[in-house]
PDB file of C-alpha atoms and ligand atoms in Angstrom:
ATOM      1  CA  UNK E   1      27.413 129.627  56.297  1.00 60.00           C
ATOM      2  CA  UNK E   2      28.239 126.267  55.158  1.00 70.00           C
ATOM      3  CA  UNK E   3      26.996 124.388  52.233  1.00 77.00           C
ATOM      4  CA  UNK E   4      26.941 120.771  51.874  1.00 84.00           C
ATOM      5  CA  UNK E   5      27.144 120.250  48.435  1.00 92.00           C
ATOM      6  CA  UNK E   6      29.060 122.015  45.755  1.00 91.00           C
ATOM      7  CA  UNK E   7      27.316 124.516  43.732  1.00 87.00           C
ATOM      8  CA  UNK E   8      27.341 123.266  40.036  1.00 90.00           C
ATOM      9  CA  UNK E   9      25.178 120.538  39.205  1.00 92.00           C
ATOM     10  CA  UNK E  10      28.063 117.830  38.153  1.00 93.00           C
ATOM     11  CA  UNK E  11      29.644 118.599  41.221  1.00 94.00           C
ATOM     12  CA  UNK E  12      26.922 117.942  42.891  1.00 96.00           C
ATOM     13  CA  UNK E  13      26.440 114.631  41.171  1.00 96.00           C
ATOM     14  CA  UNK E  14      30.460 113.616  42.030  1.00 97.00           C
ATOM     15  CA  UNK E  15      29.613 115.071  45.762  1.00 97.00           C
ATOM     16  CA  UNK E  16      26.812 112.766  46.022  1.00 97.00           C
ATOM     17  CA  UNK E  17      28.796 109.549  45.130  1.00 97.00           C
ATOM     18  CA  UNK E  18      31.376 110.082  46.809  1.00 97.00           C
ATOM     19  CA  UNK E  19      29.637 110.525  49.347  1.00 97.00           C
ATOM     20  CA  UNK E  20      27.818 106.961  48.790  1.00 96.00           C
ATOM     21  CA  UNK E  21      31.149 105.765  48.728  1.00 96.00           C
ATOM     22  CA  UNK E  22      31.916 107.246  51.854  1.00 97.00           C
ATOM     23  CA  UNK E  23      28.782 106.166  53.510  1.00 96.00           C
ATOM     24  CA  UNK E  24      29.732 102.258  52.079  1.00 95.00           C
ATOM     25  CA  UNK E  25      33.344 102.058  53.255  1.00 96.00           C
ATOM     26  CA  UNK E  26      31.810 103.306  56.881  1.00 96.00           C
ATOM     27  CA  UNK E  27      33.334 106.687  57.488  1.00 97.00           C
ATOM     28  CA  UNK E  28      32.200 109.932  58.457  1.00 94.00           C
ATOM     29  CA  UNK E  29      32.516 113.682  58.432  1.00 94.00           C
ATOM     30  CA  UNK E  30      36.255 114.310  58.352  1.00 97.00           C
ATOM     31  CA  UNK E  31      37.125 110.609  58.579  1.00 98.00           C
ATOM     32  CA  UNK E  32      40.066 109.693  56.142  1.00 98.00           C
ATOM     33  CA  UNK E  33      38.944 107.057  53.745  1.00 98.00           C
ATOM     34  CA  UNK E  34      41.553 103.987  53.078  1.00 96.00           C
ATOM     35  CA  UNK E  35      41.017 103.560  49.475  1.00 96.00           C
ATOM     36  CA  UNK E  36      42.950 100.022  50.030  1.00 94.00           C
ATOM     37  CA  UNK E  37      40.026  98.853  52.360  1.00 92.00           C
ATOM     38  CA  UNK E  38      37.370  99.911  49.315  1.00 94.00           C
ATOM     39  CA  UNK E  39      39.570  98.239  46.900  1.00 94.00           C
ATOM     40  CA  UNK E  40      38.237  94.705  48.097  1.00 93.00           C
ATOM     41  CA  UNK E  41      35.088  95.342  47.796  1.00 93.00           C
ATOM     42  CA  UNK E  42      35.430  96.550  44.072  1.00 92.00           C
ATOM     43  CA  UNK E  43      37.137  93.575  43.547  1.00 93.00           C
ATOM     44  CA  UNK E  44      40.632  94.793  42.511  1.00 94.00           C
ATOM     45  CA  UNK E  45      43.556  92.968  43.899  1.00 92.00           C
ATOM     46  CA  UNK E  46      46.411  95.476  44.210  1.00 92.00           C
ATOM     47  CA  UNK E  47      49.375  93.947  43.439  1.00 86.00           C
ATOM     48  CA  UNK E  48      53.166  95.888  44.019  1.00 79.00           C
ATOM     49  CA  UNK E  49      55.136  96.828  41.398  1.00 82.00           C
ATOM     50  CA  UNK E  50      58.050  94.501  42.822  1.00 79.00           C
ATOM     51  CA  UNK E  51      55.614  91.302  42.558  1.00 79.00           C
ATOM     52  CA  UNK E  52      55.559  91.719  38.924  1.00 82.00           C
ATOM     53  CA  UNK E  53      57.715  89.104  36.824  1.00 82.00           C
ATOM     54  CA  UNK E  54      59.255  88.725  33.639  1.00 84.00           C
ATOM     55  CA  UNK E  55      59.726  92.803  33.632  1.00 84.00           C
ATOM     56  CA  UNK E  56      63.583  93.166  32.392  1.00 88.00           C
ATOM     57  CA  UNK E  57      65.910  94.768  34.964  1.00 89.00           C
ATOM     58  CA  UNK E  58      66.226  97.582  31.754  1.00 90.00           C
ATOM     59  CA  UNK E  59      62.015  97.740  31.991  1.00 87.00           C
ATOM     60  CA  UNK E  60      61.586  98.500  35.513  1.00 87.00           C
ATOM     61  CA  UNK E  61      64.522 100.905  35.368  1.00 89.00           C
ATOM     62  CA  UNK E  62      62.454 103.106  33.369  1.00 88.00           C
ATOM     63  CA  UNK E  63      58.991 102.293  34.753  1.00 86.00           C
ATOM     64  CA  UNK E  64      60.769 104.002  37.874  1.00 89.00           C
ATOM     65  CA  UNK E  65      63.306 106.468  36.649  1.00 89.00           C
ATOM     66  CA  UNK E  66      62.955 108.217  33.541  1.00 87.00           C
ATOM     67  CA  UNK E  67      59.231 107.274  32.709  1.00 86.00           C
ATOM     68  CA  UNK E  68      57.805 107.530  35.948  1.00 86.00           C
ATOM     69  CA  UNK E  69      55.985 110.322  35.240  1.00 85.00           C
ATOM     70  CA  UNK E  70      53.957 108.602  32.532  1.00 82.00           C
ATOM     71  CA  UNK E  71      51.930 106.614  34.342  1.00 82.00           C
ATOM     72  CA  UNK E  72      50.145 106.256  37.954  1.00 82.00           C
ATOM     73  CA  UNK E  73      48.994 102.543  37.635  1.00 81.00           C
ATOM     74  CA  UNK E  74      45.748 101.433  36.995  1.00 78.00           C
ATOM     75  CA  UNK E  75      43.485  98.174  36.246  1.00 80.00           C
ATOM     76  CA  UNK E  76      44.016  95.911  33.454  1.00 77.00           C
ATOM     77  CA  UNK E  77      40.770  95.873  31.735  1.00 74.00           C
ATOM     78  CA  UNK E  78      40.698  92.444  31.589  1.00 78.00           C
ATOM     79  CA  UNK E  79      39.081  90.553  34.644  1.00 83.00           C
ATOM     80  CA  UNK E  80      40.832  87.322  35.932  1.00 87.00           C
ATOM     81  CA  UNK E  81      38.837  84.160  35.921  1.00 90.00           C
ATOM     82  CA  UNK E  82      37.487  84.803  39.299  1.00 91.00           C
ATOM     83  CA  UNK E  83      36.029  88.332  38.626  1.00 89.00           C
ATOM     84  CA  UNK E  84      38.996  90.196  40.008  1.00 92.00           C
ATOM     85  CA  UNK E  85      41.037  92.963  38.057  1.00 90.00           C
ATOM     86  CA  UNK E  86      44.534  93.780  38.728  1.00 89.00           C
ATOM     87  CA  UNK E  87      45.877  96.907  40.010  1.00 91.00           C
ATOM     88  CA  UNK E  88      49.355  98.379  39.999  1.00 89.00           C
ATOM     89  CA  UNK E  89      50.149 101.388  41.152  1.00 90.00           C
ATOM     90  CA  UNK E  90      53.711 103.066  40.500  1.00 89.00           C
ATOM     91  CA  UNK E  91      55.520 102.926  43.358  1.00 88.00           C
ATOM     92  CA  UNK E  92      57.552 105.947  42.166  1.00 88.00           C
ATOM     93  CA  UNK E  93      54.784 108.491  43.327  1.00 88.00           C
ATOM     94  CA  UNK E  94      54.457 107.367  46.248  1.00 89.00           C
ATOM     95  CA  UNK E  95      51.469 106.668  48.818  1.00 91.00           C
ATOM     96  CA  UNK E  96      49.734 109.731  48.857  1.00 94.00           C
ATOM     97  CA  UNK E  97      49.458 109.791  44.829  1.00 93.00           C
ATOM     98  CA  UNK E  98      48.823 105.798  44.763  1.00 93.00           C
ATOM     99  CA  UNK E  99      45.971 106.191  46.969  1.00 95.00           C
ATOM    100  CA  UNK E 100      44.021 108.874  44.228  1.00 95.00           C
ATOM    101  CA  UNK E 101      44.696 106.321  41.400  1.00 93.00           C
ATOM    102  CA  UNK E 102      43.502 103.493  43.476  1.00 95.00           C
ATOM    103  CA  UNK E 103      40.411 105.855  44.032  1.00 96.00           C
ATOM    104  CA  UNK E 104      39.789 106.396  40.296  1.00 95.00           C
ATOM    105  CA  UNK E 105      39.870 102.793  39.781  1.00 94.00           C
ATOM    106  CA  UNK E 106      37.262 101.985  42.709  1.00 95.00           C
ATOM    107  CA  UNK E 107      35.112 105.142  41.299  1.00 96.00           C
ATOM    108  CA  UNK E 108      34.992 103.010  38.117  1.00 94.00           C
ATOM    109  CA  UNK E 109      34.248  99.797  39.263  1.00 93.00           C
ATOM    110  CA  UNK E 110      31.028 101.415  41.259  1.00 94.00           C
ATOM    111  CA  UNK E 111      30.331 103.450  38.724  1.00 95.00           C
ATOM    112  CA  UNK E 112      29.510 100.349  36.418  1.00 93.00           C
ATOM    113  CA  UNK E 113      31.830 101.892  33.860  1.00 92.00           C
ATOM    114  CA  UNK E 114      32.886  99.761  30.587  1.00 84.00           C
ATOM    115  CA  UNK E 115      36.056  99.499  29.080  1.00 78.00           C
ATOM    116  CA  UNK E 116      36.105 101.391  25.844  1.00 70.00           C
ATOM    117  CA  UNK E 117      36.090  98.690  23.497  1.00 57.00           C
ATOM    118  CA  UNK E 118      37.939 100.519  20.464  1.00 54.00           C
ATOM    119  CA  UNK E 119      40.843 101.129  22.562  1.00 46.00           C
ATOM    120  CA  UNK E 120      40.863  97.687  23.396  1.00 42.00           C
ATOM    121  CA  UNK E 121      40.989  96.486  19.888  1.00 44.00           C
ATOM    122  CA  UNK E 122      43.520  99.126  19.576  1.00 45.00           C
ATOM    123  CA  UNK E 123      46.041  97.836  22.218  1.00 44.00           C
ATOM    124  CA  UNK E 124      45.362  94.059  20.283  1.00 42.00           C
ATOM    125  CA  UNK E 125      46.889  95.830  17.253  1.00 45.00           C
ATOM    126  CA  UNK E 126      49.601  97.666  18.886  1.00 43.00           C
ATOM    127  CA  UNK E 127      50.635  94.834  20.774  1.00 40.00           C
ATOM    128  CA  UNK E 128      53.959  94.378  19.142  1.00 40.00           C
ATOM    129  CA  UNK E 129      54.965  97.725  18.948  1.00 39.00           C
ATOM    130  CA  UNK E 130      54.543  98.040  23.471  1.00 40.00           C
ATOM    131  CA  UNK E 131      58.384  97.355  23.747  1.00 41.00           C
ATOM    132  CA  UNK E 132      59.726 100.437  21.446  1.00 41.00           C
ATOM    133  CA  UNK E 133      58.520 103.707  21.725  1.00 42.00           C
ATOM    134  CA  UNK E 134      57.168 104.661  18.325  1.00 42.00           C
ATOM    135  CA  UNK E 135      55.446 107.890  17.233  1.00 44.00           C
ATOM    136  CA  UNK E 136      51.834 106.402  16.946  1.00 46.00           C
ATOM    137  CA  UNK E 137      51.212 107.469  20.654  1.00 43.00           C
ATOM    138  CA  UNK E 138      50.523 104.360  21.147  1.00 45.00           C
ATOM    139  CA  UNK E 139      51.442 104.926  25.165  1.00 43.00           C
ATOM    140  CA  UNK E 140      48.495 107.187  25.129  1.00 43.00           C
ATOM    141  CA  UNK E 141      45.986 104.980  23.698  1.00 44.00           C
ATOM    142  CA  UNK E 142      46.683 101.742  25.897  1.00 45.00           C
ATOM    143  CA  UNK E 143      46.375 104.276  28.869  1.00 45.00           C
ATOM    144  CA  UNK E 144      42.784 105.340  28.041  1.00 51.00           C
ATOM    145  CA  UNK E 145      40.506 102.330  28.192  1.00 70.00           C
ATOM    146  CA  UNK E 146      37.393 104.231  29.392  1.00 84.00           C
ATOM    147  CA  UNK E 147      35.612 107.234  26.964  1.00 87.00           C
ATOM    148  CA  UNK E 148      36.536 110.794  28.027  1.00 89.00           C
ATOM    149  CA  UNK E 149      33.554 111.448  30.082  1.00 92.00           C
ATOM    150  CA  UNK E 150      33.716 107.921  32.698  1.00 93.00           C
ATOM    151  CA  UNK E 151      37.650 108.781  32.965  1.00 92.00           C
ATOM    152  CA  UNK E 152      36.546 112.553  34.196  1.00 95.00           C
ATOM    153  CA  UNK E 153      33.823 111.381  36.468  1.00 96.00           C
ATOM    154  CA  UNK E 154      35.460 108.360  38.128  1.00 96.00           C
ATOM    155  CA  UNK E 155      38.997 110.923  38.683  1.00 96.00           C
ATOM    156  CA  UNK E 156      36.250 113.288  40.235  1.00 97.00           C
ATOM    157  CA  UNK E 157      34.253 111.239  42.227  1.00 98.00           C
ATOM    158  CA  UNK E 158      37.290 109.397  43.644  1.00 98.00           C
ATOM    159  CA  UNK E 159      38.719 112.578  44.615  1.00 98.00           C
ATOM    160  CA  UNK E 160      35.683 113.762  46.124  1.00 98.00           C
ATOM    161  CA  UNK E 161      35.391 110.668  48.174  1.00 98.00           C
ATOM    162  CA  UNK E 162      38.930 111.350  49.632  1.00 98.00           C
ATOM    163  CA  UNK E 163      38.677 114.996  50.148  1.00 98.00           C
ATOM    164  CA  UNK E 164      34.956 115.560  51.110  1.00 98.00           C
ATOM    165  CA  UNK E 165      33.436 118.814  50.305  1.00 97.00           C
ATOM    166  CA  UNK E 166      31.391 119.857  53.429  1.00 96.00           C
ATOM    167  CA  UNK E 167      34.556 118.655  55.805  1.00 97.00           C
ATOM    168  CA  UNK E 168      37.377 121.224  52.744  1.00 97.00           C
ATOM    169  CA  UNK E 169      35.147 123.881  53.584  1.00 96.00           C
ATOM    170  CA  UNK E 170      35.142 123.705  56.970  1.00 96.00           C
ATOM    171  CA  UNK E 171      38.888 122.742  57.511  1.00 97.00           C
ATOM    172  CA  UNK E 172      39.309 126.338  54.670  1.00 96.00           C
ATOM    173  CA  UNK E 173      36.953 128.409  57.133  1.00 95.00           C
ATOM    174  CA  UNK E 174      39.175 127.143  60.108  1.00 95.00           C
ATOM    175  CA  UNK E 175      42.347 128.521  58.425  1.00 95.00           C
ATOM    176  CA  UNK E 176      44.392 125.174  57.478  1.00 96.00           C
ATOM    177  CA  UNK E 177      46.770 125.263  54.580  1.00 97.00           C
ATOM    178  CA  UNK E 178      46.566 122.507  51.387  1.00 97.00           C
ATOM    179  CA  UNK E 179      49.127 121.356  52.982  1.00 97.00           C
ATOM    180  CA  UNK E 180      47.856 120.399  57.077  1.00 97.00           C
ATOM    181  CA  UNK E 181      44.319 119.149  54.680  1.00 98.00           C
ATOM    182  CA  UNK E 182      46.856 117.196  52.398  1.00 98.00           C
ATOM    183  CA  UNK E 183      48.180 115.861  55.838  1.00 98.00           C
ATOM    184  CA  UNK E 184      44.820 114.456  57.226  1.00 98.00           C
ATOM    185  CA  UNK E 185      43.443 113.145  54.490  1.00 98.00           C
ATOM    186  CA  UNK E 186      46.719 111.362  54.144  1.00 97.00           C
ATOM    187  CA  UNK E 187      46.580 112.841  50.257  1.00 97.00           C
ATOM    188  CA  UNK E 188      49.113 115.144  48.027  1.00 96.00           C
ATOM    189  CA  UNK E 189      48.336 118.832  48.200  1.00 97.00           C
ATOM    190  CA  UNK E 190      48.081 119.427  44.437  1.00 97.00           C
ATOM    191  CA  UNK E 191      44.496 116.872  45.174  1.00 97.00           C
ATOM    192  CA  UNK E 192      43.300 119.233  47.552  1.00 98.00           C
ATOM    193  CA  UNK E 193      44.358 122.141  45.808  1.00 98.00           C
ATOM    194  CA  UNK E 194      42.547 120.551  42.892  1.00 97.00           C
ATOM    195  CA  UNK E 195      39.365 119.984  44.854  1.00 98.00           C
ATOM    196  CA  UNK E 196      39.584 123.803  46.253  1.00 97.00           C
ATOM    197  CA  UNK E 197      39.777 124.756  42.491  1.00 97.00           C
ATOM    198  CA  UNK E 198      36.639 122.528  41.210  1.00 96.00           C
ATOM    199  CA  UNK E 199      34.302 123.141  44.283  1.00 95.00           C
ATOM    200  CA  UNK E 200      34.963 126.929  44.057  1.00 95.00           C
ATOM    201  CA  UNK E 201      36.145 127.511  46.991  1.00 96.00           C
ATOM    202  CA  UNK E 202      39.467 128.985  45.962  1.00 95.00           C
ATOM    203  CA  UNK E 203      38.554 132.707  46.694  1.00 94.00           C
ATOM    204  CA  UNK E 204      37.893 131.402  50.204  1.00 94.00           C
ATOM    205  CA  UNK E 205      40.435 129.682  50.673  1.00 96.00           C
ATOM    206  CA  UNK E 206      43.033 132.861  49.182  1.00 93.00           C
ATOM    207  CA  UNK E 207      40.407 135.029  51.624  1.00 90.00           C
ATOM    208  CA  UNK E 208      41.401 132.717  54.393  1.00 85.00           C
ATOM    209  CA  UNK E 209      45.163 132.841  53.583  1.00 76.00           C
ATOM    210  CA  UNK E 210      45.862 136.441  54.539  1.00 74.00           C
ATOM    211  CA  UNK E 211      44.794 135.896  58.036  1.00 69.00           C
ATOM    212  CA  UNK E 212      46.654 132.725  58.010  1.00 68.00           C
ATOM    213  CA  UNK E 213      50.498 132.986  59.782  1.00 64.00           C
ATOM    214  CA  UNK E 214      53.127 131.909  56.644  1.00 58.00           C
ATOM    215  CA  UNK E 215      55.195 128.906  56.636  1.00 51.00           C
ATOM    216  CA  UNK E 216      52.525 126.589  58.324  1.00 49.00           C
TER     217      UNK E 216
HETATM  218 ZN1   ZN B   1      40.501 105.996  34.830  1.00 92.83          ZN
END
């Protein structure tokens, strides 16, 4: 039998929307959802990492070689005059992983979250200590600029919105790998694995594994 909604309670919550979300951006069922196209409507202008000036050849280097596993992109918590907030998303990880932290940022925006304001005031202070990499963990506190709790829920939600849970269950009953789910949602398979592992549906989807040919 399939469920529609995710057992836990929070889950459920996330489930539900994501699946406003869903329901707003006008897709259905197993329908792929183009975070870019929900973007607009949040009002965040995505802008690539190669439009950016004034970055030192020596800066983007690093943004895409050694430290481009530090950060996925994101908004800059300050609007532009019209309303709009930036996005950039690191080109390094590529499509599939730009399109979960374009998510998270949406989930915000229509989740009505704030900006936490102390780590505001903290990147204000630590402003002329961005270039060199002290031990403050400074890197860490200009990345957070939304309390533990929004930060959990809009990663969740946006992730549920991609990866739907009636459509995962359904796709695990039928036998697919992370991988051919990964493929149609046009996401990485460490998201769906992720979503397997929060909706608890990783016993089912082990269960379904054994009957499952390998290498697929
Ligand atoms: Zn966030």
């Amino acid at each position: 039998m399939l469920n529609l909604l995710p057992a836990s309670e929070k889950r459920k919550q996330f489930e539900l929307y994501a699946l406003g979300l869903r329901d707003f951006a006008g897709v259905q069922g197993e329908q792929p959802l183009d975070p870019f196209a929900l973007a607009e409507f949040a009002k965040l202008l995505v802008v690539d990492f190669d439009q950016i000036e004034g970055l030192s050849p020596e800066s983007r280097q690093h943004l895409l070689g050694e430290g481009a596993d530090q950060w996925s992109g994101g908004a800059c918590s300050r609007p532009l005059p019209n309303g709009w907030k930036l996005v950039i998303l690191n080109p390094a990880h590529g499509r599939q992983r730009n399109r979960a932290t374009l998510m998270e940022e949406v989930a915000h925006v229509f989740l009505g979250h704030q900006p936490n304001r102390l780590a505001i005031i903290n990147d204000g202070l630590k402003a002329g200590a961005r270039g060199n990499k002290d031990k403050s963990g400074s890197k860490q506190t200009l990345a957070r600029d939304y309390n533990h709790d929004d930060e959990e829920a809009a990663y969740a939600v946006g992730a549920a919105a991609l990866i739907p849970y009636a459509a995962l269950q359904r796709f695990i009953r039928d036998g697919r790998t992370a991988h051919q789910i990964a493929r149609h949602f046009h996401v990485s398979r460490q998201l769906v694995e992720y979503r397997i592992k929060v909706t608890h549906l990783w016993q089912a989807y082990k269960g379904a594994s054994t009957a499952r040919p390998e290498h697929v």
